[in-house]
Amino acid sequence: MVKQIEIDGNAIHDIASFYEQINRVFMIGENWRIGPSLDAFDDLLYGGYGALQGAQSVELIWRNMDHSREALGYQATRAYYLEKLRPGSPYNQTLFNEKLSALERGCGETYFDTILAIIADHPTIRLIGQ
């Protein structure tokens, strides 16, 4: 049986609201939430808890996907990279400088692109954009 999960793209205005939406739809029945982390989002998609617990196959319906694509596009991604590059940051400065440079040249992934790539890495999840 295929489980359907729906994301409301109009509720996503930035990276923080993406995770609010993810927690709202995926963390049903849990008393904890995932933080704003791409690794945590990837881990969540492996299932085992929340809405994915026991699911063999999932249709992830992303309504108003274009709104999310814009909200998690160039500006949000640039701000995300700059935060990773702030002085004293523990993150890989070389990596994030390369990512920022590629983004600014128009050939780098946006945060939205990265989310789609993470979803695509999970063969039991079929993304349906609307």
Tab-separated table of N, CA, C and O in Angstrom, residues 1-2 5 32 39 44 50-52 54-55 61 64 67 85 88-91 96 104 108 115 122 125 128-129:
chain	number	residue	atom	x	y	z
A	1	MET	N	0.833	-1.186	0.000
A	1	MET	CA	0.000	0.000	0.000
A	1	MET	C	0.880	1.252	0.000
A	1	MET	O	1.871	1.318	0.712
A	2	VAL	N	0.501	2.222	-0.801
A	2	VAL	CA	1.248	3.471	-0.912
A	2	VAL	C	0.676	4.486	0.073
A	2	VAL	O	-0.525	4.728	0.113
A	5	ILE	N	1.701	11.544	1.499
A	5	ILE	CA	2.051	12.636	2.403
A	5	ILE	C	2.064	13.901	1.571
A	5	ILE	O	2.586	13.919	0.447
A	32	TRP	N	9.221	14.775	19.460
A	32	TRP	CA	10.452	15.496	19.138
A	32	TRP	C	10.380	15.938	17.680
A	32	TRP	O	9.543	15.468	16.916
A	39	ASP	N	21.080	16.848	6.556
A	39	ASP	CA	21.377	15.475	6.991
A	39	ASP	C	20.205	14.891	7.774
A	39	ASP	O	19.845	13.730	7.596
A	44	LEU	N	15.492	11.351	8.064
A	44	LEU	CA	14.050	11.235	8.245
A	44	LEU	C	13.418	10.391	7.139
A	44	LEU	O	12.534	9.572	7.394
A	50	GLY	N	7.423	8.535	12.979
A	50	GLY	CA	6.516	9.540	12.431
A	50	GLY	C	5.641	8.986	11.322
A	50	GLY	O	5.259	7.812	11.333
A	51	ALA	N	5.332	9.811	10.356
A	51	ALA	CA	4.437	9.447	9.267
A	51	ALA	C	4.986	8.329	8.391
A	51	ALA	O	4.219	7.638	7.716
A	52	LEU	N	6.280	8.132	8.380
A	52	LEU	CA	6.878	7.099	7.523
A	52	LEU	C	6.994	5.742	8.208
A	52	LEU	O	7.369	4.756	7.561
A	54	GLY	N	6.551	2.262	9.158
A	54	GLY	CA	5.855	1.143	8.546
A	54	GLY	C	5.509	1.318	7.079
A	54	GLY	O	4.976	0.401	6.458
A	55	ALA	N	5.815	2.464	6.504
A	55	ALA	CA	5.483	2.716	5.095
A	55	ALA	C	6.471	2.000	4.183
A	55	ALA	O	7.683	2.131	4.347
A	61	ILE	N	3.424	14.357	-2.130
A	61	ILE	CA	2.754	15.347	-2.979
A	61	ILE	C	3.152	16.726	-2.476
A	61	ILE	O	2.842	17.102	-1.345
A	64	ASN	N	1.982	23.430	-4.721
A	64	ASN	CA	2.568	24.768	-4.884
A	64	ASN	C	4.100	24.714	-4.831
A	64	ASN	O	4.746	25.520	-4.182
A	67	HIS	N	6.298	27.814	-5.649
A	67	HIS	CA	6.474	28.786	-4.562
A	67	HIS	C	7.669	28.379	-3.687
A	67	HIS	O	8.497	29.219	-3.330
A	85	LEU	N	29.819	30.350	6.360
A	85	LEU	CA	31.149	30.949	6.175
A	85	LEU	C	31.475	32.053	7.185
A	85	LEU	O	32.541	32.650	7.106
A	88	GLY	N	34.601	31.940	12.599
A	88	GLY	CA	34.453	31.018	13.708
A	88	GLY	C	33.535	29.839	13.433
A	88	GLY	O	33.336	28.997	14.296
A	89	SER	N	32.974	29.792	12.242
A	89	SER	CA	32.071	28.695	11.883
A	89	SER	C	32.839	27.373	11.858
A	89	SER	O	33.955	27.311	11.360
A	90	PRO	N	32.229	26.298	12.357
A	90	PRO	CA	32.910	25.001	12.357
A	90	PRO	C	32.819	24.256	11.025
A	90	PRO	O	33.377	23.178	10.885
A	91	TYR	N	32.120	24.839	10.066
A	91	TYR	CA	31.880	24.147	8.800
A	91	TYR	C	33.082	24.245	7.859
A	91	TYR	O	33.927	25.126	7.993
A	96	PHE	N	32.146	25.349	1.380
A	96	PHE	CA	31.081	26.341	1.269
A	96	PHE	C	31.491	27.535	0.417
A	96	PHE	O	30.643	28.152	-0.226
A	104	GLU	N	26.851	31.738	-7.284
A	104	GLU	CA	26.945	33.093	-7.817
A	104	GLU	C	27.260	33.113	-9.310
A	104	GLU	O	26.896	34.050	-10.001
A	108	GLY	N	25.505	26.559	-9.570
A	108	GLY	CA	25.459	25.805	-8.324
A	108	GLY	C	24.041	25.417	-7.945
A	108	GLY	O	23.072	25.980	-8.447
A	115	ILE	N	17.385	19.625	-1.752
A	115	ILE	CA	16.250	18.885	-1.190
A	115	ILE	C	15.737	17.865	-2.199
A	115	ILE	O	15.488	16.706	-1.859
A	122	HIS	N	16.024	8.393	-2.374
A	122	HIS	CA	15.188	7.462	-1.619
A	122	HIS	C	14.193	6.801	-2.577
A	122	HIS	O	13.144	7.370	-2.872
A	125	ILE	N	10.355	6.643	-2.152
A	125	ILE	CA	9.596	7.889	-2.129
A	125	ILE	C	9.472	8.430	-3.547
A	125	ILE	O	10.475	8.665	-4.225
A	128	ILE	N	5.735	13.968	-6.233
A	128	ILE	CA	4.764	14.468	-7.187
A	128	ILE	C	4.645	15.975	-6.951
A	128	ILE	O	4.099	16.414	-5.931
A	129	GLY	N	5.199	16.756	-7.851
A	129	GLY	CA	5.152	18.207	-7.721
A	129	GLY	C	3.921	18.765	-8.397
A	129	GLY	O	3.560	18.351	-9.494
